[in-house]
Amino acid sequence: MRRPAAIALLTLFVCSLPVRAALAQPATGPGRFEVSIGSLWIGHQPLGAADANETTPSGGQLKIFTTSSELTTVFGVEGRAAVRVLPSLEVEFEGSYGHPELRVAISGDSEGAAAVTAVDTVQQFTIGGGAVWYLPPLTPRLSPFITGGVGQLRQMHQDRISLQTGFYYQIGGGVKYFFFSRPSGFFNAFGVRADARVLVRTNGVAFDDDGHASPAAGVSAFVRF
Amino acid sequence: MRRWTARVIAALLLIGQPEPALAYLKFGVTIGGRQITLKWADTPVRYSVSTQGATDVSVADFQAAVGRAFATWQGVATSTITYQFAGLTAALPGRDDGLSTLGFERRPELDRVLAATSFLVDRTTGALVESDIFFNTAFPWSVAPGGVADRFDLESVALHEIGHMSGLGHSALGETEAREGGGRRVLAAEAVMFPIAFSPGSVAARTLKADDIAGITDLYPVTGSTAGSISGRVTKDGQPLFGAHVVAFNVANGAMIGSFTLGSDGRFSVGSLSPGVYVLRVEPLDDAEIDSFFDSSRTVDIDFRVTFSDRAVVVPIAGDSGEIGVQVDRK
């Protein structure tokens, strides 16, 4: 819980910096370089349900208990490095870290055992790339975009007992708000980026090979050079 | 009906206690103060079928039914054990003649024993020399594909006994209810090696379950296996608990594999598990006679509530989960 809070404070700090020179349009020429860091939220990922059954003499099934599994919401950090390749297109490299829990809710025991949620803490890392397509500005300070990306997912179980790998795909959109920007110079702009995405994770700690979609959102501070 | 509800292993007391080292109940012998797992050193295991004593089924049908049961065990892809039919014999099971023989015998005094497996063990090496199985003709038998009401399915019982013949003890993965006047009725089981047979007419025990497969794999593993294990300790009031039934449930595929706390320190180990996420359920051994599992000299604690571990346990590839502690409460 401490780390997301720290990132949120960092974001607020950046947002509160005094803005002296705000231009209508930040420089968008190819070759511009941008870095950002911020907080990340990923919604939970249902992993499925399974019953513990025993076989009856007639070939039927007697349920002993029921389980329902999920990967919980992630609060983490993410960072990006982006290069403008076209006036409206950036290519970015991104990475993130978070530590969700793999939770298995156990209930309905045939012998009356108390319901329990069994937990395993997971460390989740992603590294990948994507593209940001800028739409016409909404206001001089507010620039919307759509984004998409792919990458590798690495999820480490508690006590580093096992590393699971997979892939992720995401698509979404957001806005960038410029506190400062100018048409030329090494230091070009800074502001805050907010986006919302649909994140699809495959494999990793999931129990199957299917893609599992979760909502995701992030707020980060960026600096453009 | 209650007369038919138990199988025993005739040789259990002869060969001592279950081995405390790993999962399942495997038979062990103590030689020179050392505990040795009872298993076949050489395969294929050669077996003969007796032509004597059959009443309800023909010798040919009997041979075919036990052949199917042997093939079922041999078909476990993660195990190396193989069997070979060595021919028909006029010999009866239970004779120390160097032949592993399966046959019928009429034993009305064993009024709760459908079948039994006996062993001949080399006392110097602990190696299995011979193992015989008799089927009690005091009970009615069937080899019909769909079973026959009021008759026990020979293939199902043979499958159980061949598990013993291969070195497996009993599994506790089953639920029973007490009958009036004694004995138990099986409500359900998830292991062919559960000690009490399904009711007559049932053919539901012709298929090996995950617990059986894990057990035979533990005894005769293929090389390069990716299977892992869960180990840990069960305590009650801070003290180690002996004889608790520990079930590992794979939340991805629903497989259940059982083991026991077998040491005086309350430790357990469940082996031959496919890598993945498991939950652990610890229960008292109250669905069958305790001496179906343990030597009667051992004191098994059944005064505790069924309890789940609050840890989702991860089995890594070819590794162990690390120590998992489960604390149970008195009933």
Short mmCIF file of N, CA, C and O in Angstrom, two decimals, chain A residues 48-59 61-62 64-65 67 69 102-104 106-107 109-120 157-159 161-162 164 205 207, chain B residues 172-175 186-190 198-199 202-204 209 249-252 254 256 277 279 281 283-284 286-287 306-317 320-322:
data_model
loop_
_atom_site.label_atom_id
_atom_site.label_comp_id
_atom_site.label_asym_id
_atom_site.label_seq_id
_atom_site.Cartn_x
_atom_site.Cartn_y
_atom_site.Cartn_z
N GLY A 48 -11.66 -18.57 -12.42
CA GLY A 48 -12.54 -19.73 -12.59
C GLY A 48 -12.92 -20.40 -11.28
O GLY A 48 -12.40 -20.07 -10.22
N ALA A 49 -13.84 -21.33 -11.38
CA ALA A 49 -14.32 -22.07 -10.21
C ALA A 49 -14.13 -23.55 -10.45
O ALA A 49 -14.13 -24.02 -11.59
N ALA A 50 -13.94 -24.27 -9.37
CA ALA A 50 -13.80 -25.73 -9.47
C ALA A 50 -14.38 -26.37 -8.22
O ALA A 50 -14.19 -25.85 -7.11
N ASP A 51 -15.09 -27.46 -8.41
CA ASP A 51 -15.64 -28.21 -7.29
C ASP A 51 -14.76 -29.43 -7.00
O ASP A 51 -14.23 -30.05 -7.92
N ALA A 52 -14.64 -29.71 -5.71
CA ALA A 52 -13.98 -30.95 -5.30
C ALA A 52 -15.06 -32.02 -5.23
O ALA A 52 -15.92 -31.98 -4.35
N ASN A 53 -15.02 -32.94 -6.18
CA ASN A 53 -16.06 -33.98 -6.27
C ASN A 53 -15.48 -35.36 -6.03
O ASN A 53 -14.32 -35.63 -6.37
N GLU A 54 -16.30 -36.21 -5.47
CA GLU A 54 -15.97 -37.63 -5.38
C GLU A 54 -17.02 -38.42 -6.17
O GLU A 54 -18.16 -37.96 -6.33
N THR A 55 -16.62 -39.60 -6.64
CA THR A 55 -17.49 -40.40 -7.50
C THR A 55 -18.40 -41.30 -6.65
O THR A 55 -17.93 -41.99 -5.74
N THR A 56 -19.66 -41.27 -6.96
CA THR A 56 -20.62 -42.11 -6.22
C THR A 56 -20.69 -43.50 -6.88
O THR A 56 -20.25 -43.68 -8.02
N PRO A 57 -21.24 -44.47 -6.18
CA PRO A 57 -21.33 -45.82 -6.77
C PRO A 57 -22.09 -45.86 -8.09
O PRO A 57 -21.82 -46.71 -8.94
N SER A 58 -23.00 -44.93 -8.30
CA SER A 58 -23.75 -44.92 -9.55
C SER A 58 -23.01 -44.19 -10.66
O SER A 58 -23.52 -44.07 -11.77
N GLY A 59 -21.83 -43.66 -10.34
CA GLY A 59 -21.07 -42.92 -11.33
C GLY A 59 -21.35 -41.43 -11.30
O GLY A 59 -20.79 -40.67 -12.09
N GLN A 61 -21.64 -37.67 -8.96
CA GLN A 61 -20.63 -36.93 -8.21
C GLN A 61 -21.19 -36.38 -6.91
O GLN A 61 -22.33 -35.90 -6.87
N LEU A 62 -20.40 -36.47 -5.88
CA LEU A 62 -20.74 -35.90 -4.58
C LEU A 62 -19.79 -34.73 -4.33
O LEU A 62 -18.56 -34.91 -4.32
N ILE A 64 -17.72 -32.14 -2.40
CA ILE A 64 -17.12 -32.05 -1.06
C ILE A 64 -16.96 -30.58 -0.67
O ILE A 64 -17.20 -30.20 0.46
N PHE A 65 -16.51 -29.76 -1.61
CA PHE A 65 -16.45 -28.32 -1.38
C PHE A 65 -16.30 -27.61 -2.72
O PHE A 65 -16.12 -28.27 -3.76
N THR A 67 -14.57 -24.19 -4.91
CA THR A 67 -13.57 -23.12 -4.91
C THR A 67 -13.86 -22.13 -6.03
O THR A 67 -14.39 -22.50 -7.07
N SER A 69 -11.63 -18.85 -7.81
CA SER A 69 -10.30 -18.23 -7.77
C SER A 69 -10.28 -16.92 -8.55
O SER A 69 -10.98 -16.77 -9.55
N LEU A 102 -3.35 -13.91 -5.41
CA LEU A 102 -4.14 -14.99 -5.98
C LEU A 102 -5.00 -15.51 -4.83
O LEU A 102 -4.46 -16.03 -3.85
N ARG A 103 -6.29 -15.34 -4.94
CA ARG A 103 -7.20 -15.70 -3.84
C ARG A 103 -8.12 -16.83 -4.28
O ARG A 103 -8.71 -16.76 -5.35
N VAL A 104 -8.20 -17.85 -3.44
CA VAL A 104 -9.09 -18.98 -3.70
C VAL A 104 -10.12 -19.03 -2.57
O VAL A 104 -9.77 -19.34 -1.42
N ILE A 106 -12.92 -20.73 -0.63
CA ILE A 106 -13.36 -22.13 -0.43
C ILE A 106 -14.62 -22.10 0.42
O ILE A 106 -14.65 -21.49 1.49
N SER A 107 -15.66 -22.78 -0.05
CA SER A 107 -16.93 -22.75 0.69
C SER A 107 -17.70 -24.04 0.46
O SER A 107 -17.31 -24.88 -0.35
N ASP A 109 -18.34 -26.67 2.39
CA ASP A 109 -17.74 -27.95 2.76
C ASP A 109 -18.79 -28.93 3.28
O ASP A 109 -19.64 -28.56 4.09
N SER A 110 -18.70 -30.16 2.80
CA SER A 110 -19.71 -31.16 3.16
C SER A 110 -19.63 -31.58 4.62
O SER A 110 -20.58 -32.14 5.14
N GLU A 111 -18.51 -31.31 5.27
CA GLU A 111 -18.38 -31.67 6.67
C GLU A 111 -18.33 -30.43 7.56
O GLU A 111 -17.87 -30.50 8.71
N GLY A 112 -18.77 -29.32 7.02
CA GLY A 112 -18.95 -28.13 7.83
C GLY A 112 -17.71 -27.33 8.14
O GLY A 112 -17.73 -26.49 9.06
N ALA A 113 -16.64 -27.54 7.39
CA ALA A 113 -15.44 -26.73 7.63
C ALA A 113 -15.75 -25.26 7.34
O ALA A 113 -16.52 -24.94 6.42
N ALA A 114 -15.17 -24.39 8.14
CA ALA A 114 -15.39 -22.96 7.97
C ALA A 114 -14.90 -22.51 6.60
O ALA A 114 -13.87 -22.98 6.11
N ALA A 115 -15.67 -21.61 5.98
CA ALA A 115 -15.24 -21.05 4.69
C ALA A 115 -13.93 -20.28 4.88
O ALA A 115 -13.76 -19.58 5.89
N VAL A 116 -13.05 -20.41 3.93
CA VAL A 116 -11.72 -19.82 4.02
C VAL A 116 -11.36 -19.23 2.67
O VAL A 116 -11.79 -19.74 1.63
N THR A 117 -10.62 -18.15 2.69
CA THR A 117 -10.01 -17.66 1.45
C THR A 117 -8.51 -17.91 1.54
O THR A 117 -7.83 -17.33 2.39
N ALA A 118 -8.04 -18.81 0.71
CA ALA A 118 -6.61 -19.13 0.69
C ALA A 118 -5.91 -18.15 -0.25
O ALA A 118 -6.41 -17.85 -1.34
N VAL A 119 -4.77 -17.66 0.20
CA VAL A 119 -4.13 -16.54 -0.49
C VAL A 119 -2.68 -16.87 -0.85
O VAL A 119 -1.97 -17.54 -0.08
N ASP A 120 -2.29 -16.43 -2.01
CA ASP A 120 -0.88 -16.47 -2.42
C ASP A 120 -0.55 -15.10 -3.00
O ASP A 120 -1.26 -14.61 -3.88
N HIS A 157 5.14 -16.26 -7.95
CA HIS A 157 4.36 -16.64 -6.77
C HIS A 157 5.11 -16.31 -5.48
O HIS A 157 6.32 -16.06 -5.48
N GLN A 158 4.35 -16.37 -4.40
CA GLN A 158 4.87 -16.07 -3.07
C GLN A 158 6.14 -16.88 -2.79
O GLN A 158 6.25 -18.04 -3.18
N ASP A 159 7.07 -16.26 -2.09
CA ASP A 159 8.36 -16.89 -1.74
C ASP A 159 9.18 -17.24 -2.98
O ASP A 159 10.08 -18.07 -2.91
N ILE A 161 8.50 -19.05 -5.37
CA ILE A 161 8.49 -20.50 -5.53
C ILE A 161 8.37 -20.89 -6.99
O ILE A 161 8.82 -21.96 -7.40
N SER A 162 7.75 -20.02 -7.78
CA SER A 162 7.52 -20.39 -9.19
C SER A 162 7.29 -19.12 -10.00
O SER A 162 6.58 -18.22 -9.57
N GLN A 164 5.79 -17.63 -13.48
CA GLN A 164 4.90 -17.93 -14.60
C GLN A 164 5.00 -16.79 -15.61
O GLN A 164 5.00 -15.62 -15.23
N VAL A 205 -0.29 -16.76 -14.15
CA VAL A 205 -0.84 -17.61 -13.09
C VAL A 205 -2.24 -18.13 -13.44
O VAL A 205 -2.83 -18.89 -12.67
N PHE A 207 -5.26 -20.31 -14.99
CA PHE A 207 -5.33 -21.77 -15.02
C PHE A 207 -5.55 -22.31 -16.43
O PHE A 207 -5.70 -23.51 -16.62
N ALA B 172 -7.56 -42.57 1.72
CA ALA B 172 -8.72 -42.18 2.55
C ALA B 172 -9.65 -41.23 1.81
O ALA B 172 -10.50 -40.58 2.43
N LEU B 173 -9.52 -41.15 0.49
CA LEU B 173 -10.36 -40.22 -0.28
C LEU B 173 -11.73 -40.83 -0.54
O LEU B 173 -12.03 -41.32 -1.64
N GLY B 174 -12.56 -40.82 0.47
CA GLY B 174 -13.90 -41.33 0.32
C GLY B 174 -14.77 -40.90 1.47
O GLY B 174 -14.28 -40.47 2.53
N GLU B 175 -16.07 -40.96 1.23
CA GLU B 175 -17.03 -40.59 2.27
C GLU B 175 -17.92 -41.79 2.53
O GLU B 175 -18.38 -42.46 1.58
N VAL B 186 -20.40 -46.87 1.47
CA VAL B 186 -19.67 -45.84 0.74
C VAL B 186 -20.65 -44.91 0.03
O VAL B 186 -21.47 -45.35 -0.76
N LEU B 187 -20.53 -43.63 0.33
CA LEU B 187 -21.33 -42.63 -0.37
C LEU B 187 -20.63 -42.20 -1.66
O LEU B 187 -21.26 -41.99 -2.69
N ALA B 188 -19.33 -42.06 -1.56
CA ALA B 188 -18.53 -41.66 -2.72
C ALA B 188 -17.07 -41.90 -2.40
O ALA B 188 -16.69 -41.95 -1.22
N ALA B 189 -16.27 -42.06 -3.42
CA ALA B 189 -14.82 -42.21 -3.24
C ALA B 189 -14.13 -41.62 -4.46
O ALA B 189 -14.69 -41.59 -5.55
N GLU B 190 -12.93 -41.12 -4.23
CA GLU B 190 -12.17 -40.55 -5.35
C GLU B 190 -10.80 -41.20 -5.45
O GLU B 190 -9.80 -40.57 -5.82
N PHE B 198 -17.39 -50.18 -3.43
CA PHE B 198 -18.73 -49.71 -3.80
C PHE B 198 -19.71 -50.87 -3.66
O PHE B 198 -19.33 -52.05 -3.66
N SER B 199 -20.97 -50.54 -3.61
CA SER B 199 -22.01 -51.54 -3.44
C SER B 199 -22.09 -52.45 -4.66
O SER B 199 -21.63 -52.08 -5.76
N SER B 202 -22.21 -51.86 -8.93
CA SER B 202 -21.50 -50.67 -9.38
C SER B 202 -20.25 -51.04 -10.18
O SER B 202 -19.52 -51.97 -9.81
N VAL B 203 -20.02 -50.31 -11.28
CA VAL B 203 -18.78 -50.47 -12.04
C VAL B 203 -18.01 -49.14 -12.06
O VAL B 203 -17.15 -48.93 -12.90
N ALA B 204 -18.35 -48.28 -11.11
CA ALA B 204 -17.76 -46.93 -11.10
C ALA B 204 -16.30 -46.92 -10.68
O ALA B 204 -15.63 -45.90 -10.83
N LYS B 209 -8.19 -42.82 -10.40
CA LYS B 209 -8.36 -41.41 -10.10
C LYS B 209 -6.98 -40.76 -9.92
O LYS B 209 -5.95 -41.44 -9.86
N PHE B 249 -5.95 -30.26 -3.27
CA PHE B 249 -6.95 -30.09 -4.34
C PHE B 249 -6.42 -29.09 -5.36
O PHE B 249 -6.13 -27.94 -5.02
N ASN B 250 -6.30 -29.53 -6.59
CA ASN B 250 -5.82 -28.66 -7.66
C ASN B 250 -6.98 -27.79 -8.15
O ASN B 250 -7.95 -28.30 -8.71
N VAL B 251 -6.89 -26.49 -7.92
CA VAL B 251 -8.01 -25.60 -8.22
C VAL B 251 -8.18 -25.39 -9.73
O VAL B 251 -9.20 -24.85 -10.16
N ALA B 252 -7.22 -25.82 -10.52
CA ALA B 252 -7.35 -25.67 -11.97
C ALA B 252 -8.07 -26.85 -12.60
O ALA B 252 -8.90 -26.67 -13.48
N GLY B 254 -9.29 -29.76 -10.66
CA GLY B 254 -10.17 -30.50 -9.76
C GLY B 254 -9.60 -31.80 -9.23
O GLY B 254 -10.31 -32.55 -8.57
N MET B 256 -7.82 -34.40 -6.85
CA MET B 256 -7.62 -34.51 -5.40
C MET B 256 -6.63 -35.63 -5.13
O MET B 256 -6.81 -36.74 -5.62
N VAL B 277 -1.65 -24.60 -8.69
CA VAL B 277 -2.12 -24.02 -7.44
C VAL B 277 -3.07 -25.00 -6.74
O VAL B 277 -3.99 -25.53 -7.38
N VAL B 279 -5.27 -26.07 -2.93
CA VAL B 279 -5.68 -25.78 -1.56
C VAL B 279 -5.56 -27.07 -0.76
O VAL B 279 -5.69 -28.17 -1.30
N ARG B 281 -6.85 -29.39 2.45
CA ARG B 281 -7.94 -29.69 3.38
C ARG B 281 -7.45 -30.78 4.33
O ARG B 281 -6.97 -31.83 3.88
N GLU B 283 -8.46 -33.31 7.39
CA GLU B 283 -9.64 -33.90 8.01
C GLU B 283 -9.25 -35.09 8.87
O GLU B 283 -8.22 -35.73 8.64
N PRO B 284 -10.08 -35.39 9.86
CA PRO B 284 -9.82 -36.58 10.67
C PRO B 284 -10.12 -37.85 9.88
O PRO B 284 -10.94 -37.84 8.96
N ASP B 286 -12.00 -40.52 9.66
CA ASP B 286 -13.21 -41.07 10.28
C ASP B 286 -14.18 -41.68 9.27
O ASP B 286 -15.35 -41.89 9.58
N ASP B 287 -13.69 -42.00 8.06
CA ASP B 287 -14.58 -42.60 7.07
C ASP B 287 -14.28 -44.08 6.81
O ASP B 287 -14.85 -44.67 5.90
N VAL B 306 -12.55 -30.41 10.53
CA VAL B 306 -12.04 -30.28 9.16
C VAL B 306 -11.59 -28.84 8.96
O VAL B 306 -12.30 -27.89 9.31
N THR B 307 -10.39 -28.66 8.42
CA THR B 307 -9.78 -27.33 8.32
C THR B 307 -9.11 -27.15 6.97
O THR B 307 -8.47 -28.08 6.48
N PHE B 308 -9.26 -25.99 6.41
CA PHE B 308 -8.53 -25.64 5.18
C PHE B 308 -7.33 -24.77 5.54
O PHE B 308 -7.39 -23.94 6.45
N SER B 309 -6.27 -24.93 4.80
CA SER B 309 -5.13 -24.02 4.92
C SER B 309 -5.52 -22.66 4.36
O SER B 309 -6.24 -22.58 3.36
N ASP B 310 -5.07 -21.59 5.01
CA ASP B 310 -5.36 -20.25 4.48
C ASP B 310 -4.33 -19.80 3.45
O ASP B 310 -4.32 -18.65 3.05
N ARG B 311 -3.50 -20.70 3.05
CA ARG B 311 -2.49 -20.41 2.04
C ARG B 311 -2.85 -21.14 0.75
O ARG B 311 -3.12 -22.35 0.78
N ALA B 312 -2.90 -20.43 -0.34
CA ALA B 312 -3.01 -21.08 -1.65
C ALA B 312 -1.62 -21.60 -1.98
O ALA B 312 -0.67 -20.81 -2.08
N VAL B 313 -1.49 -22.88 -2.11
CA VAL B 313 -0.17 -23.50 -2.18
C VAL B 313 0.23 -23.71 -3.63
O VAL B 313 -0.53 -24.30 -4.41
N VAL B 314 1.41 -23.27 -3.97
CA VAL B 314 1.90 -23.40 -5.34
C VAL B 314 2.92 -24.53 -5.41
O VAL B 314 3.88 -24.57 -4.64
N VAL B 315 2.67 -25.46 -6.32
CA VAL B 315 3.63 -26.54 -6.57
C VAL B 315 4.45 -26.17 -7.79
O VAL B 315 3.90 -26.03 -8.89
N PRO B 316 5.75 -25.99 -7.61
CA PRO B 316 6.58 -25.62 -8.77
C PRO B 316 6.94 -26.84 -9.60
O PRO B 316 6.72 -27.98 -9.17
N ILE B 317 7.49 -26.60 -10.76
CA ILE B 317 7.92 -27.70 -11.62
C ILE B 317 9.06 -28.45 -10.94
O ILE B 317 10.08 -27.86 -10.60
N ASP B 320 9.38 -28.49 -4.55
CA ASP B 320 8.48 -28.60 -3.40
C ASP B 320 7.93 -27.23 -3.04
O ASP B 320 8.54 -26.20 -3.29
N SER B 321 6.76 -27.25 -2.44
CA SER B 321 6.06 -26.01 -2.09
C SER B 321 6.78 -25.21 -1.01
O SER B 321 6.56 -24.02 -0.86
N GLY B 322 7.64 -25.89 -0.26
CA GLY B 322 8.14 -25.26 0.97
C GLY B 322 7.17 -25.57 2.10
O GLY B 322 6.06 -26.03 1.88
#
